Tab-separated table of C-alpha atoms in Angstrom:
chain	number	residue	atom	x	y	z
U	92	LEU	CA	42.665	76.210	-14.655
U	93	ARG	CA	40.031	76.545	-11.976
U	94	GLY	CA	42.457	78.452	-9.777
U	95	ARG	CA	42.856	81.086	-12.504
U	96	ASN	CA	39.127	80.947	-13.306
U	97	LEU	CA	39.902	79.801	-16.848
U	98	HIS	CA	38.136	76.459	-16.823
U	99	ASP	CA	35.130	77.995	-18.604
U	100	GLU	CA	37.280	79.866	-21.137
U	101	ILE	CA	40.007	77.389	-22.036
U	102	ASN	CA	39.822	78.455	-25.682
U	103	ARG	CA	41.332	81.831	-24.672
U	104	ILE	CA	44.592	80.089	-23.746
U	105	PHE	CA	45.083	79.020	-27.357
U	106	SER	CA	44.204	82.367	-28.920
U	107	PRO	CA	46.940	84.316	-30.725
U	108	GLN	CA	46.565	87.225	-28.297
U	109	TRP	CA	47.033	85.016	-25.238
U	110	GLN	CA	50.044	83.272	-26.750
U	111	GLN	CA	51.580	86.589	-27.799
U	112	GLN	CA	51.204	87.902	-24.241
U	113	ILE	CA	52.863	84.757	-22.858
U	114	ARG	CA	55.799	85.137	-25.280
U	115	LYS	CA	56.155	88.816	-24.349
U	116	GLN	CA	56.224	87.998	-20.625
U	117	GLN	CA	58.787	85.241	-21.143
U	118	SER	CA	60.977	87.546	-23.218
U	119	GLU	CA	60.824	90.259	-20.546
U	120	GLN	CA	61.726	87.715	-17.856
U	121	ARG	CA	64.715	86.473	-19.881
U	122	LEU	CA	65.979	90.009	-20.488
U	123	THR	CA	65.564	90.902	-16.824
U	124	ALA	CA	67.580	87.834	-15.826
U	125	ILE	CA	70.325	88.709	-18.331
U	126	TYR	CA	70.554	92.311	-17.123
U	127	GLN	CA	70.472	91.307	-13.464
U	128	LYS	CA	73.337	88.899	-14.075
U	129	ARG	CA	75.323	91.438	-16.085
U	130	PHE	CA	74.825	94.442	-13.785
U	131	GLY	CA	74.269	92.798	-10.412
U	132	ALA	CA	73.331	95.205	-7.636
U	133	ASP	CA	73.515	98.150	-10.066
U	134	TYR	CA	70.545	96.868	-12.063
U	135	ALA	CA	67.955	98.447	-9.744
U	136	ARG	CA	69.717	101.797	-9.936
U	137	LEU	CA	69.915	101.563	-13.725
U	138	LEU	CA	66.165	100.901	-13.914
U	139	GLU	CA	65.477	103.875	-11.675
U	140	THR	CA	67.708	106.113	-13.801
U	141	GLN	CA	66.131	104.831	-17.013
U	142	GLN	CA	62.648	105.581	-15.711
U	143	TRP	CA	63.700	109.053	-14.573
U	144	ILE	CA	65.325	109.923	-17.919
U	145	ALA	CA	62.208	108.764	-19.769
U	146	THR	CA	60.215	111.519	-18.020
U	147	GLN	CA	62.619	114.348	-18.861
U	148	PRO	CA	61.808	116.761	-21.688
U	149	ASN	CA	65.452	116.785	-22.827
U	150	LYS	CA	66.009	113.038	-22.617
U	151	ALA	CA	67.681	112.829	-26.043
U	152	GLU	CA	70.346	115.293	-24.954
U	153	MET	CA	70.806	113.460	-21.650
U	154	LEU	CA	71.319	110.153	-23.449
U	155	ALA	CA	73.775	111.751	-25.872
U	156	PHE	CA	75.695	113.186	-22.914
U	157	LEU	CA	75.819	109.801	-21.189
U	158	SER	CA	76.970	107.998	-24.319
U	159	ASN	CA	79.853	110.424	-24.910
U	160	PRO	CA	82.992	109.079	-23.167
U	161	ASN	CA	84.359	112.620	-22.704
U	162	PRO	CA	81.540	115.163	-23.011
U	163	PHE	CA	83.733	118.150	-22.212
U	164	LYS	CA	86.378	117.452	-24.838
U	165	ALA	CA	86.167	119.719	-27.888
U	166	VAL	CA	84.866	117.865	-30.916
């Protein structure tokens, strides 16, 4: 506790906000481990692509294009 400078504020550790943040971090770590196992070396590239798409003004159309197994086939 002293190493994290929490020895004077130990009550914060038991607050709902603190516990919620801990659960969120653990959930993110579990999901990261699952995706890393599932996608292997491609995981980093997927993250990069995901972050890039999130910044695009036409991201909905991009995602629809990617989810279509044959985007050039007439519907």
